[in-house]
PDB file of C-alpha atoms in Angstrom:
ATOM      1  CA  UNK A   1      20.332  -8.169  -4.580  1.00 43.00           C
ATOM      2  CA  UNK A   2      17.473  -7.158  -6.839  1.00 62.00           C
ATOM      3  CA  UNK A   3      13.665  -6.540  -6.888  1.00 94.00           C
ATOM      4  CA  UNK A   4      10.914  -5.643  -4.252  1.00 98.00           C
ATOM      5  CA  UNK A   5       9.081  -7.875  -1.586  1.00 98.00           C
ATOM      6  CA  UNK A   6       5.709  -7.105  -1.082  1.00 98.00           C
ATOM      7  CA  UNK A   7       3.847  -8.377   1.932  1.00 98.00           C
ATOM      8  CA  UNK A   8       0.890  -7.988   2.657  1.00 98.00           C
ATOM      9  CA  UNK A   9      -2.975  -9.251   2.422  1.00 97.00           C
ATOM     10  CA  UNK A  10      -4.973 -10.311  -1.036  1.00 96.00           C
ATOM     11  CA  UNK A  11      -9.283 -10.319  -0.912  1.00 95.00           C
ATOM     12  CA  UNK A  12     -11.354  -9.971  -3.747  1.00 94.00           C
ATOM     13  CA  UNK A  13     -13.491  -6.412  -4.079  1.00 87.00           C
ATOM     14  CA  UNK A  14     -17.069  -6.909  -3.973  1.00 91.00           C
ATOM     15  CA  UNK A  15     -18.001  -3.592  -5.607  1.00 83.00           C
ATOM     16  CA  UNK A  16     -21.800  -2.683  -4.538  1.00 78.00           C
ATOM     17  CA  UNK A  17     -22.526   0.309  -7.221  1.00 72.00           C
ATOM     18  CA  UNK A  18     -24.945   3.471  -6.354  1.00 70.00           C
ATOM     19  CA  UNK A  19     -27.639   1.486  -9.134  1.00 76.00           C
ATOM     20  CA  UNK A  20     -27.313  -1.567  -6.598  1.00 76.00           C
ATOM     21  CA  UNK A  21     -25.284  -3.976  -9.088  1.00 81.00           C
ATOM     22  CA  UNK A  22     -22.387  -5.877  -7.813  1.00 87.00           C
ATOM     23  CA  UNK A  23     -19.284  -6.909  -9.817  1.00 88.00           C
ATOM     24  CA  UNK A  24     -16.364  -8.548  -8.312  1.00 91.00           C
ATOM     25  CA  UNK A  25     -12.234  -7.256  -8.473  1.00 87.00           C
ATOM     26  CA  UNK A  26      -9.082  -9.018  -7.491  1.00 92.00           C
ATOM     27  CA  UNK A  27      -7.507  -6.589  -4.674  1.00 91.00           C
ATOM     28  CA  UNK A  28      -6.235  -6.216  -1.457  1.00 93.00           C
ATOM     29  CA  UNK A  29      -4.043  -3.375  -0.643  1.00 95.00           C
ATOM     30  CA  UNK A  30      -0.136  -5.110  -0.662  1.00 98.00           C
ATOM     31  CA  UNK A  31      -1.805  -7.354  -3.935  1.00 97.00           C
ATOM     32  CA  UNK A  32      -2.324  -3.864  -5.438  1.00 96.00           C
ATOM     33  CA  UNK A  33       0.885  -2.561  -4.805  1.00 98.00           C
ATOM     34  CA  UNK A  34       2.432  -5.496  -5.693  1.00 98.00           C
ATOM     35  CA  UNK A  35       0.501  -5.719  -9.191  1.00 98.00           C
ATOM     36  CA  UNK A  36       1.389  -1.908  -9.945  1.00 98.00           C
ATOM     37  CA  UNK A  37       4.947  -2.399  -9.291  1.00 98.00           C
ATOM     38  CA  UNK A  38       4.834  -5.347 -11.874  1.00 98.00           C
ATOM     39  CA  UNK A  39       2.776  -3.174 -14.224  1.00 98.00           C
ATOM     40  CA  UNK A  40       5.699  -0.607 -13.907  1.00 98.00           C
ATOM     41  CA  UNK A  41       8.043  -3.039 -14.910  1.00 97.00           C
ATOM     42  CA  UNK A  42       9.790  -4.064 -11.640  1.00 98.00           C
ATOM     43  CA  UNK A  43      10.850  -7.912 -10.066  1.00 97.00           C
ATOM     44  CA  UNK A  44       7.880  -8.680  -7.426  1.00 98.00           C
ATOM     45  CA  UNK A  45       8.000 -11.393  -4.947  1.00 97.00           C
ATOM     46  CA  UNK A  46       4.485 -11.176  -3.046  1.00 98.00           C
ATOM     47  CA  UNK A  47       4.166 -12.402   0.330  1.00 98.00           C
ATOM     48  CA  UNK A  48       0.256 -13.168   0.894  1.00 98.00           C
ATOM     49  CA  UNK A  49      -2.584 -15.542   1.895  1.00 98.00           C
ATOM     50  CA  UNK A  50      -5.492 -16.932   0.567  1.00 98.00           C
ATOM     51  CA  UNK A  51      -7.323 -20.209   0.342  1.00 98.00           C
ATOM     52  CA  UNK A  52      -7.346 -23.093  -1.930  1.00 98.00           C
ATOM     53  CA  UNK A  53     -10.756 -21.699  -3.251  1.00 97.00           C
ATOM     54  CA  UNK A  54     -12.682 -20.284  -6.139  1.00 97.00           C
ATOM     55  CA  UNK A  55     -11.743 -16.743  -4.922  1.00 97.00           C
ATOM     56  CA  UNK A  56      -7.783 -17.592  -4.505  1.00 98.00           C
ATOM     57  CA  UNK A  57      -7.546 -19.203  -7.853  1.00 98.00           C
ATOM     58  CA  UNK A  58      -9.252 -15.758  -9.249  1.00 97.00           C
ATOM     59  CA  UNK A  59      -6.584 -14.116  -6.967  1.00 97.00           C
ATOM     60  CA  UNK A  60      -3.939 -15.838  -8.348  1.00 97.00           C
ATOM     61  CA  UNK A  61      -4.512 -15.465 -12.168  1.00 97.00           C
ATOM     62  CA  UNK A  62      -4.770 -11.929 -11.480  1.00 96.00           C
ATOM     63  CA  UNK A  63      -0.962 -11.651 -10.124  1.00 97.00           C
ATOM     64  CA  UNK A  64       0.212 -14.226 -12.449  1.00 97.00           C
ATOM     65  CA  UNK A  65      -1.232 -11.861 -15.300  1.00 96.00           C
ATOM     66  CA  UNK A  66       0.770  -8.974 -14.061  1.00 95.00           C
ATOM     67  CA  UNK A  67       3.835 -11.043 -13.187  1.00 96.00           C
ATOM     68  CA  UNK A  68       3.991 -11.187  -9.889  1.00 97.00           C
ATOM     69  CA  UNK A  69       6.164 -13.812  -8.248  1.00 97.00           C
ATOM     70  CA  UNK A  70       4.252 -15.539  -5.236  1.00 97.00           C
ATOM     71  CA  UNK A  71       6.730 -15.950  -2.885  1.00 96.00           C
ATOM     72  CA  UNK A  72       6.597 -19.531  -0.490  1.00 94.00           C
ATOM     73  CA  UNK A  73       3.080 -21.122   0.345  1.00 97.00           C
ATOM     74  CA  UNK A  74       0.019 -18.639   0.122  1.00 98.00           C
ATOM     75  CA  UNK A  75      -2.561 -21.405   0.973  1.00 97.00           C
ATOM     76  CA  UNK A  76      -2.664 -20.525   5.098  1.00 96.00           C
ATOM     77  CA  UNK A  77      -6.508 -19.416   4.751  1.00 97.00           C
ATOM     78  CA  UNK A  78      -9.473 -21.591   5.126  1.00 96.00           C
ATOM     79  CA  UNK A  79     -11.683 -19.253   3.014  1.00 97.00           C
ATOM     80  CA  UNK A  80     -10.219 -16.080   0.408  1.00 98.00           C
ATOM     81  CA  UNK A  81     -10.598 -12.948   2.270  1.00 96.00           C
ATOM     82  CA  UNK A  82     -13.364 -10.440   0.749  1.00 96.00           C
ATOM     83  CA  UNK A  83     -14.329  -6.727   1.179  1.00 90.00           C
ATOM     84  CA  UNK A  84     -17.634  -5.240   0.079  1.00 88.00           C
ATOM     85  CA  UNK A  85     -16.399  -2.066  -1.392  1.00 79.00           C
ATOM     86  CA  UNK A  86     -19.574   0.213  -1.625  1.00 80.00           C
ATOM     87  CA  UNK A  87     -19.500   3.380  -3.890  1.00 77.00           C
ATOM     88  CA  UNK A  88     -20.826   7.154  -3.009  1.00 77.00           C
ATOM     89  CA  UNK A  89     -21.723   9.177  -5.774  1.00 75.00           C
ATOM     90  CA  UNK A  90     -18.116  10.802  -5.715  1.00 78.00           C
ATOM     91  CA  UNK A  91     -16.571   7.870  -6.422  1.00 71.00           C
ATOM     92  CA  UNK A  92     -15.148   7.061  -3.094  1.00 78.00           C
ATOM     93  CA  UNK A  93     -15.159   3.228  -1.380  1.00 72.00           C
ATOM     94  CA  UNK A  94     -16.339   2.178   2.089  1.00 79.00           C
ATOM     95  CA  UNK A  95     -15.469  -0.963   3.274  1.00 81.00           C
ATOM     96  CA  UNK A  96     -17.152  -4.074   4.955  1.00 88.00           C
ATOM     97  CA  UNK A  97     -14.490  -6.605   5.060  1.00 92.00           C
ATOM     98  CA  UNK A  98     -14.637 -10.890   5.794  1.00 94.00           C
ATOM     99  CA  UNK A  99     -10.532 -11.372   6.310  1.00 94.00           C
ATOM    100  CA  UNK A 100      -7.823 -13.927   8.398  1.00 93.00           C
ATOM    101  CA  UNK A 101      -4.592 -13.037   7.958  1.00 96.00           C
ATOM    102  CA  UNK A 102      -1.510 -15.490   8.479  1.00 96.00           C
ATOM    103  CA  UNK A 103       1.375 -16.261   6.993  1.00 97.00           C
ATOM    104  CA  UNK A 104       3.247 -19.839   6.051  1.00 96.00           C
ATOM    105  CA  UNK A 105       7.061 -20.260   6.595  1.00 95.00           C
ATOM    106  CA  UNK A 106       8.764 -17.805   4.059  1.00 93.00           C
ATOM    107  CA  UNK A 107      12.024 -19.084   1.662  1.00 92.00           C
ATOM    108  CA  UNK A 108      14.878 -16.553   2.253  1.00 94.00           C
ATOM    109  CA  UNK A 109      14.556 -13.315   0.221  1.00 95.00           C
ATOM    110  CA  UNK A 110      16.888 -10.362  -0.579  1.00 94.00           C
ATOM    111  CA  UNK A 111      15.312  -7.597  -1.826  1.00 97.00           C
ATOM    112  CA  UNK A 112      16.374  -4.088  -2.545  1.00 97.00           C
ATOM    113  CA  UNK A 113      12.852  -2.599  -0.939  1.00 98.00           C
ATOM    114  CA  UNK A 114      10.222  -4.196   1.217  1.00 98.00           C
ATOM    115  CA  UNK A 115       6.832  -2.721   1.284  1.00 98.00           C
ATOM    116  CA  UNK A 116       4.018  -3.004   3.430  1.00 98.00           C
ATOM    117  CA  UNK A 117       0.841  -2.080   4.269  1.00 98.00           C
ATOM    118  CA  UNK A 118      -2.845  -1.360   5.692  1.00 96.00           C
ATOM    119  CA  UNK A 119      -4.693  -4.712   7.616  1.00 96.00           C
ATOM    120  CA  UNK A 120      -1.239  -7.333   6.738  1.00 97.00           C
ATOM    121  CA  UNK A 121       0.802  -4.794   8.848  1.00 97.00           C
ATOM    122  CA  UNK A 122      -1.349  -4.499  11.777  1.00 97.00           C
ATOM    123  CA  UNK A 123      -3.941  -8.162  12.211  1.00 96.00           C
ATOM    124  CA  UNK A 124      -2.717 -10.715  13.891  1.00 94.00           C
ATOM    125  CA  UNK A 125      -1.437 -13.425  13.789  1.00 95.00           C
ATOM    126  CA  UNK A 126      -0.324 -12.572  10.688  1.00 96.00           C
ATOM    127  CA  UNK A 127       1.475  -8.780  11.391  1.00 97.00           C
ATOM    128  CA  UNK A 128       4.325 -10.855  14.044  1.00 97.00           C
ATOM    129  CA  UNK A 129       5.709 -12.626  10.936  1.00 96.00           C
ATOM    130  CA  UNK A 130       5.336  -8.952   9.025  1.00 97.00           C
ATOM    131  CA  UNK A 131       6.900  -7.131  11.756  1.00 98.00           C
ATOM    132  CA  UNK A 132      10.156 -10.078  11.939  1.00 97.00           C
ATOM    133  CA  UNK A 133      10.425 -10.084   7.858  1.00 97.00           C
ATOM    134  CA  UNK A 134      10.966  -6.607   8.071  1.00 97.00           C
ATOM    135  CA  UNK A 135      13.148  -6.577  11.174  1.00 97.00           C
ATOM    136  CA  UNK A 136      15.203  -9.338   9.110  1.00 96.00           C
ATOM    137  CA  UNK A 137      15.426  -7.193   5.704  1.00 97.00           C
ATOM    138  CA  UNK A 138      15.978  -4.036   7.366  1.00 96.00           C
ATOM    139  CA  UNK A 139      19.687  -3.974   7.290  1.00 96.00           C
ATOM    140  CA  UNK A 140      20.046  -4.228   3.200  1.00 95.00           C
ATOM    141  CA  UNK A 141      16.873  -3.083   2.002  1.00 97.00           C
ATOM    142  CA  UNK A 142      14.676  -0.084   2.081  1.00 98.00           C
ATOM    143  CA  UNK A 143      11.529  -0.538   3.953  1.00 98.00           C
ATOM    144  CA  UNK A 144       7.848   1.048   2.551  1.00 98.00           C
ATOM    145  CA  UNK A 145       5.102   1.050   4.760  1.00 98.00           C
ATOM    146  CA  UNK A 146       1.497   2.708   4.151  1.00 98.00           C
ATOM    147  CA  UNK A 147      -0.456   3.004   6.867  1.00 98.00           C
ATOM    148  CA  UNK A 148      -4.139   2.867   4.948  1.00 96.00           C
ATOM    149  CA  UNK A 149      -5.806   2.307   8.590  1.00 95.00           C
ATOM    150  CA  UNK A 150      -8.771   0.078   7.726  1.00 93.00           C
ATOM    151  CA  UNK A 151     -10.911   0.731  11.397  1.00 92.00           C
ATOM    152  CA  UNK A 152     -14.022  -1.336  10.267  1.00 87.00           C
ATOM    153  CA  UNK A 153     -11.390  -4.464  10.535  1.00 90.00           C
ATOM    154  CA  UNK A 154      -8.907  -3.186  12.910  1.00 92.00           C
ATOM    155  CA  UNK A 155     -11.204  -0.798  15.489  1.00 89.00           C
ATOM    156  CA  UNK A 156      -9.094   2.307  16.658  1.00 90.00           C
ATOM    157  CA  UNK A 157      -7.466   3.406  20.033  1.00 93.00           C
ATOM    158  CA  UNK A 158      -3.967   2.668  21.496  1.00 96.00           C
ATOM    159  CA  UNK A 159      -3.470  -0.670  19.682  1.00 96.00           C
ATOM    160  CA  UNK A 160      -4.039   0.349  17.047  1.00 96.00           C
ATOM    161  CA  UNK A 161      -2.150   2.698  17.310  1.00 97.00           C
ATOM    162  CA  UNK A 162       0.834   0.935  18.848  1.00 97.00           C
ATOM    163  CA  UNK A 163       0.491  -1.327  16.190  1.00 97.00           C
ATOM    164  CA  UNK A 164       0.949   0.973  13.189  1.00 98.00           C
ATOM    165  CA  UNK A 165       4.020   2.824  15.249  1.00 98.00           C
ATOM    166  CA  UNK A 166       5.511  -0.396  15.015  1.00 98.00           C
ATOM    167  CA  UNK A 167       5.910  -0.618  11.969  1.00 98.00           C
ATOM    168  CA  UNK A 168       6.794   2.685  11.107  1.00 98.00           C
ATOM    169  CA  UNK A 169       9.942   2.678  13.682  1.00 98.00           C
ATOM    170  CA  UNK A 170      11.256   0.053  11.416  1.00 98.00           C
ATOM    171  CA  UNK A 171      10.598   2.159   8.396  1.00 98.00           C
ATOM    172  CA  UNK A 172      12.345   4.309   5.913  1.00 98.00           C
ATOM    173  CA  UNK A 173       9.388   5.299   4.241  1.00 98.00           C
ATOM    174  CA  UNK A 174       5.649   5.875   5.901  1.00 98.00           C
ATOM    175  CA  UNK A 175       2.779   6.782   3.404  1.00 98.00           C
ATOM    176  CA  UNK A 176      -0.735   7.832   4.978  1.00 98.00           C
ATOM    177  CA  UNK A 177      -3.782   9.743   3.415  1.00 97.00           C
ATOM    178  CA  UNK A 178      -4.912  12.471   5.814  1.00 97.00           C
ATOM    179  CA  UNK A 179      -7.699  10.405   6.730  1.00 96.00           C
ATOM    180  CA  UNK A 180      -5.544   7.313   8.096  1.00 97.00           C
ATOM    181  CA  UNK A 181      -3.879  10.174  10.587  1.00 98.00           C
ATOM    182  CA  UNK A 182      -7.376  11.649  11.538  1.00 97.00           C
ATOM    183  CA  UNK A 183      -8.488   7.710  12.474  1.00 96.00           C
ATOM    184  CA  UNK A 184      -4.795   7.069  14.400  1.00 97.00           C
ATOM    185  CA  UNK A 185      -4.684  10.662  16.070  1.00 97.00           C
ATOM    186  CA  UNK A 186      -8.137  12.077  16.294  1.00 96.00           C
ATOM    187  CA  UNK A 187      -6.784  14.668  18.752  1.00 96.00           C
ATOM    188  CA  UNK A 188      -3.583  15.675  17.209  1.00 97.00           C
ATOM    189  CA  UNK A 189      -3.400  18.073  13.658  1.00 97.00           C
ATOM    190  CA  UNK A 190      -1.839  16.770  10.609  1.00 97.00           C
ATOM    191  CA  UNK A 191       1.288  18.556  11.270  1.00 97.00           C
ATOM    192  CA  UNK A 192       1.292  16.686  14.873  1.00 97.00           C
ATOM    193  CA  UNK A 193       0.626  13.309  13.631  1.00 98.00           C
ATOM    194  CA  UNK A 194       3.267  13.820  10.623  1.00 98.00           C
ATOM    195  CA  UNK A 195       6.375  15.215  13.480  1.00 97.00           C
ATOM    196  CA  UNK A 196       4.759  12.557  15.843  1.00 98.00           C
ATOM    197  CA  UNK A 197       5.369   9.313  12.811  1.00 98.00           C
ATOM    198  CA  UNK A 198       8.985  11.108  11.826  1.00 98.00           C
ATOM    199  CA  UNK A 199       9.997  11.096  15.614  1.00 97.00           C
ATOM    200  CA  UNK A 200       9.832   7.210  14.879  1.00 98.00           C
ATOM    201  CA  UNK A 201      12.437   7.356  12.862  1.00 97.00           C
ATOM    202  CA  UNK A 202      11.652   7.394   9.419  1.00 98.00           C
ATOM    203  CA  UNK A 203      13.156   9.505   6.709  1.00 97.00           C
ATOM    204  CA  UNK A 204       9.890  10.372   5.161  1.00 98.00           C
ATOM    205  CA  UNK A 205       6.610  10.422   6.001  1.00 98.00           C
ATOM    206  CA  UNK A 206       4.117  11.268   2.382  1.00 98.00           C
ATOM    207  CA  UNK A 207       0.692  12.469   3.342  1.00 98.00           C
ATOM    208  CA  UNK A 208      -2.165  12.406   0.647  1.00 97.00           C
ATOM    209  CA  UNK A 209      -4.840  14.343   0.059  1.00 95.00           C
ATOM    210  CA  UNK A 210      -7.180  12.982  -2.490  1.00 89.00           C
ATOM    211  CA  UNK A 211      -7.748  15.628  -5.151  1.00 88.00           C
ATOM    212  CA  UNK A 212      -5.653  18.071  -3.634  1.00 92.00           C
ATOM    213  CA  UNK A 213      -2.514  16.410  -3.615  1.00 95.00           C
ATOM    214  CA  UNK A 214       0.127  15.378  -1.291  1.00 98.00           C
ATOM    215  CA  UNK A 215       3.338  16.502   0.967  1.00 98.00           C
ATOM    216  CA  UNK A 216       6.629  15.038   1.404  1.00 98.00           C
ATOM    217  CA  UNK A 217       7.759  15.514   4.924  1.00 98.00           C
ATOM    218  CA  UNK A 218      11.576  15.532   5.923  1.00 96.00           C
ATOM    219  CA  UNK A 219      14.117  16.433   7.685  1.00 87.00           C
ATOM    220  CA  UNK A 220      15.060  19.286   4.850  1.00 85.00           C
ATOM    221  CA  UNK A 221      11.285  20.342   5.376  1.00 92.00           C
ATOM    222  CA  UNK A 222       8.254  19.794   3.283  1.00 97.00           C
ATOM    223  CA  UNK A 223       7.717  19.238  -0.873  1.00 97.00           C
ATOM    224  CA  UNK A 224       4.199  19.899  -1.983  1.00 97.00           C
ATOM    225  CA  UNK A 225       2.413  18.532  -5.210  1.00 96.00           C
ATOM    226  CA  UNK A 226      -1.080  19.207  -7.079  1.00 95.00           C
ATOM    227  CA  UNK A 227      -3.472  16.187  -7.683  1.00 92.00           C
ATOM    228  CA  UNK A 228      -4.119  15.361 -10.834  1.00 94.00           C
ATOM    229  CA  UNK A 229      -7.722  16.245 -12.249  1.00 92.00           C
ATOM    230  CA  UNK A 230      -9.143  13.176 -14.006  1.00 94.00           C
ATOM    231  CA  UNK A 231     -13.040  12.013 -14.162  1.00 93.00           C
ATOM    232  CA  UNK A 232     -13.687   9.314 -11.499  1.00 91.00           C
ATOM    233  CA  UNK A 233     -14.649   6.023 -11.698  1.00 89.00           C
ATOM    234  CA  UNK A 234     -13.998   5.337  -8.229  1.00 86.00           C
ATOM    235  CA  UNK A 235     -11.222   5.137  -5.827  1.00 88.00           C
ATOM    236  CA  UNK A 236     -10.467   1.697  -4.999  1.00 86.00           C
ATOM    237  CA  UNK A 237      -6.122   0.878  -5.101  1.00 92.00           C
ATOM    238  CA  UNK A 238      -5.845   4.589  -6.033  1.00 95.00           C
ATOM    239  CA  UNK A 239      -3.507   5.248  -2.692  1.00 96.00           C
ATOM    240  CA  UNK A 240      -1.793   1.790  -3.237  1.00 97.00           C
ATOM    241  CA  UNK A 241      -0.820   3.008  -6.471  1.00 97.00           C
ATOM    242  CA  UNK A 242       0.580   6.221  -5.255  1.00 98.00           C
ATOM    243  CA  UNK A 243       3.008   4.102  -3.261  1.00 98.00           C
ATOM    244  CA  UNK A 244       3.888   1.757  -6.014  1.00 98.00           C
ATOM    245  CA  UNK A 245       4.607   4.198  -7.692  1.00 98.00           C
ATOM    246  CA  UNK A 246       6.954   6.483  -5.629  1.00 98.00           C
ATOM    247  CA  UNK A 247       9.014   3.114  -5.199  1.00 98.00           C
ATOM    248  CA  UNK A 248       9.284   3.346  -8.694  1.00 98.00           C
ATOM    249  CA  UNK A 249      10.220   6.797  -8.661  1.00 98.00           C
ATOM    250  CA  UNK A 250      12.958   6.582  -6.034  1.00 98.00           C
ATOM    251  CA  UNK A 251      13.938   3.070  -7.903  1.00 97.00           C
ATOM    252  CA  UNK A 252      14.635   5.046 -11.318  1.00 97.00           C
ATOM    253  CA  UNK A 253      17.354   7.806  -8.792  1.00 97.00           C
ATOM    254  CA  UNK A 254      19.009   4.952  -7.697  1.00 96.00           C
ATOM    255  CA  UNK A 255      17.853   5.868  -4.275  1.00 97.00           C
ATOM    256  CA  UNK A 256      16.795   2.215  -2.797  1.00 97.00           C
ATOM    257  CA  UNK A 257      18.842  -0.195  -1.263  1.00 94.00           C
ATOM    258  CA  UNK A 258      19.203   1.125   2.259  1.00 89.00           C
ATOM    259  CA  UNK A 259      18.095   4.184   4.415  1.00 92.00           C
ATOM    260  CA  UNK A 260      16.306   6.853   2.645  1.00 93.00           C
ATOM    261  CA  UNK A 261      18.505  10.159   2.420  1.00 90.00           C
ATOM    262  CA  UNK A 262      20.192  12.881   0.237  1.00 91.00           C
ATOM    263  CA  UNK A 263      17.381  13.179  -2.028  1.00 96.00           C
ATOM    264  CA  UNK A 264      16.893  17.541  -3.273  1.00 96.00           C
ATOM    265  CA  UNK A 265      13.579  19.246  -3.302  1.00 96.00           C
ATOM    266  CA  UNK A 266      13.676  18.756  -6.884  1.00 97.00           C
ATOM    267  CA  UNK A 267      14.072  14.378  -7.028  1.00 97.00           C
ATOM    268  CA  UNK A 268      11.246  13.956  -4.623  1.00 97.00           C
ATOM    269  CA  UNK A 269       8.752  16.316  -6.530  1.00 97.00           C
ATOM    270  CA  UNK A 270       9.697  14.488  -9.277  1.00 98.00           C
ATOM    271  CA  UNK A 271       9.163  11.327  -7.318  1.00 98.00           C
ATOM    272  CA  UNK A 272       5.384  12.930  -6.033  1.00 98.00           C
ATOM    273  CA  UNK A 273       4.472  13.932  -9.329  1.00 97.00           C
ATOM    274  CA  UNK A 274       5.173  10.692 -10.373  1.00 97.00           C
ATOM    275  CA  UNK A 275       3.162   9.174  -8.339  1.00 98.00           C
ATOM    276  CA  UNK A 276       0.177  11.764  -8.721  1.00 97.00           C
ATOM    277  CA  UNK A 277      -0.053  10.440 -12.029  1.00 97.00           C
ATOM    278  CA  UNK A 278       0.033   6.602 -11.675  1.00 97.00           C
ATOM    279  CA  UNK A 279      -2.771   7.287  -9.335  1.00 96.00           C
ATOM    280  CA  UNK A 280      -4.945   9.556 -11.799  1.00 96.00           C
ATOM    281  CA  UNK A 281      -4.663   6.486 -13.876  1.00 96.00           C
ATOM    282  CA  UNK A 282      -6.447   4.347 -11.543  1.00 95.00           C
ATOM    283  CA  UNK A 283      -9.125   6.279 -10.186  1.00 94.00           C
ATOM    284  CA  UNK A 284     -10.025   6.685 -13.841  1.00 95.00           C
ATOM    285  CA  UNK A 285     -11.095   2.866 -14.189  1.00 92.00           C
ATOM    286  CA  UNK A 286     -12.940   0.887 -12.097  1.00 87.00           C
ATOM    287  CA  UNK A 287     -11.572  -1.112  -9.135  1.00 82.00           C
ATOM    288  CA  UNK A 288      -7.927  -1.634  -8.649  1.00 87.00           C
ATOM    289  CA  UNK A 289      -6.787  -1.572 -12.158  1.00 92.00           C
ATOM    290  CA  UNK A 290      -2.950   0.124 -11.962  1.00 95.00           C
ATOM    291  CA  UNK A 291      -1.654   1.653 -14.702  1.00 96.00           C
ATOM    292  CA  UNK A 292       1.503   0.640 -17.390  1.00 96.00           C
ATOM    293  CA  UNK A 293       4.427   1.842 -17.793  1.00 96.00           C
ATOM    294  CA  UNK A 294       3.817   2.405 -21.182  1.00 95.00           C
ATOM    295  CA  UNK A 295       0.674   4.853 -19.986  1.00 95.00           C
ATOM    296  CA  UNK A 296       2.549   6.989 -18.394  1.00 93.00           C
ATOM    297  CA  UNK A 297       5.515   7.559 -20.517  1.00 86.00           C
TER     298      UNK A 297
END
């Protein structure tokens, strides 16, 4: 049993830019994670969709360039999925998106971590076949799961919200900026959402904070790291690289495989500032462009 099973929707990035110019990125939240973990030098088989189009073939040079295994059919879409990213002066994205989501019969896999994510997790038709793949790989693998709540596709309320809970019951591992638990729990603080996602049953939930960092929260208590300061390009894949790269992290302690436990204080600020890092990298470029190993060594 080897390598990491991403699953999980592909679009392309239609970046509209403050001076009104539009260039287009390969993206998609799982694509990006899947791409970063490739980048870092780990075995990816990529469970996605997209269409027999322009936009998939552009899709599918860009994981084939970063070595990313596409696992089973991706061609269940009748047209690539897209999201107009448009760009505040800060550098942050807001999102129009034009998505389906559905999945083709899978071939058997055996990973030693499953990871998923944002709109694949929660859209049907497609999140019933995410929800059984994990349910199935669950017993020998570790399962990843960032919540990256995308309202303008999904809406809010209790569906939502019963949606995302879902899928964090059957994880090991639940990644959310602060802003995902301000759209799920608009009532509840931080702290309330966090103890409300562990009650679940994950080991972990990481919360990030943009430029001030992110928290670790377990059941030995809370780890705390600084952001890294970098000059923005913009922010697009910067959270999916933050998970692909505590994966990585928790890949290089040996700690995958299973449920998450018995890491100290010290591994999982390692793991955070890890992570921090990766993510500088990518905010520091335009549009989801992960970093390589090699550039963070």
């Amino acid at each position: 049993m080897a390598g990491v099973v991403v699953v999980g929707e592909s679009l392309i990035d239609i970046v509209q830019r403050a001076d009104g110019a539009t260039v287009e990125h390969a993206g998609g939240s799982a694509a990006n994670v899947a791409v970063a973990l490739a980048r870092l030098g780990r075995p990816v088989e990529f469970v996605t969709a997209y269409a027999d189009d322009a936009r998939g073939a552009v899709l599918a040079r860009h994981l084939n360039q970063s070595a990313v295994g596409v696992a089973g059919d991706p061609f269940s879409l009748e047209r690539t999925a897209t999201a107009l990213a448009t760009i505040a002066d800060d550098g942050s994205a807001s999102y129009t998106f034009d998505i389906d989501w559905r999945l083709n019969p899978l071939p058997d896999l055996a990973p030693l971590v499953v990871h998923t994510c944002s709109i694949g997790a929660v859209l049907s038709p497609g999140a019933d076949d995410v929800r059984r793949l994990l349910e199935v790989l669950r017993p020998t693998a570790t399962v990843s799961y960032d919540v990256n709540a995308r309202p303008a596709v999904t809406g809010t309320g209790p569906e939502v919200v019963r949606a995302v809970e879902e899928v964090a019951a059957l994880a090991d591992l639940v990644k959310a900026s602060d802003e995902d638990l301000e759209a799920l729990y608009p009532d509840d603080s931080l702290e309330g959402s966090v103890e409300r996602l562990l009650g679940l049953g994950p080991s972990a939930v990481v919360v990030t904070r943009g430029r001030q960092g992110a928290s670790w929260y377990g059941a030995a208590g809370r780890v705390d790291v600084y952001g890294v300061e970098v000059a923005v390009a913009d922010t697009i894949g910067a959270g999916d690289t933050f998970g692909a790269a505590v994966i990585d992290a928790l890949w290089d302690l040996d700690a995958l495989g299973g449920r998450l436990t018995g890491l100290s204080d010290e591994q999982i600020a390692g793991v955070m500032r890890h992570a921090a890092r990766a993510a500088a990298v990518t905010v520091s470029r335009p549009g989801a462009d992960p970093p390589y190993r090699h550039e963070l060594l």
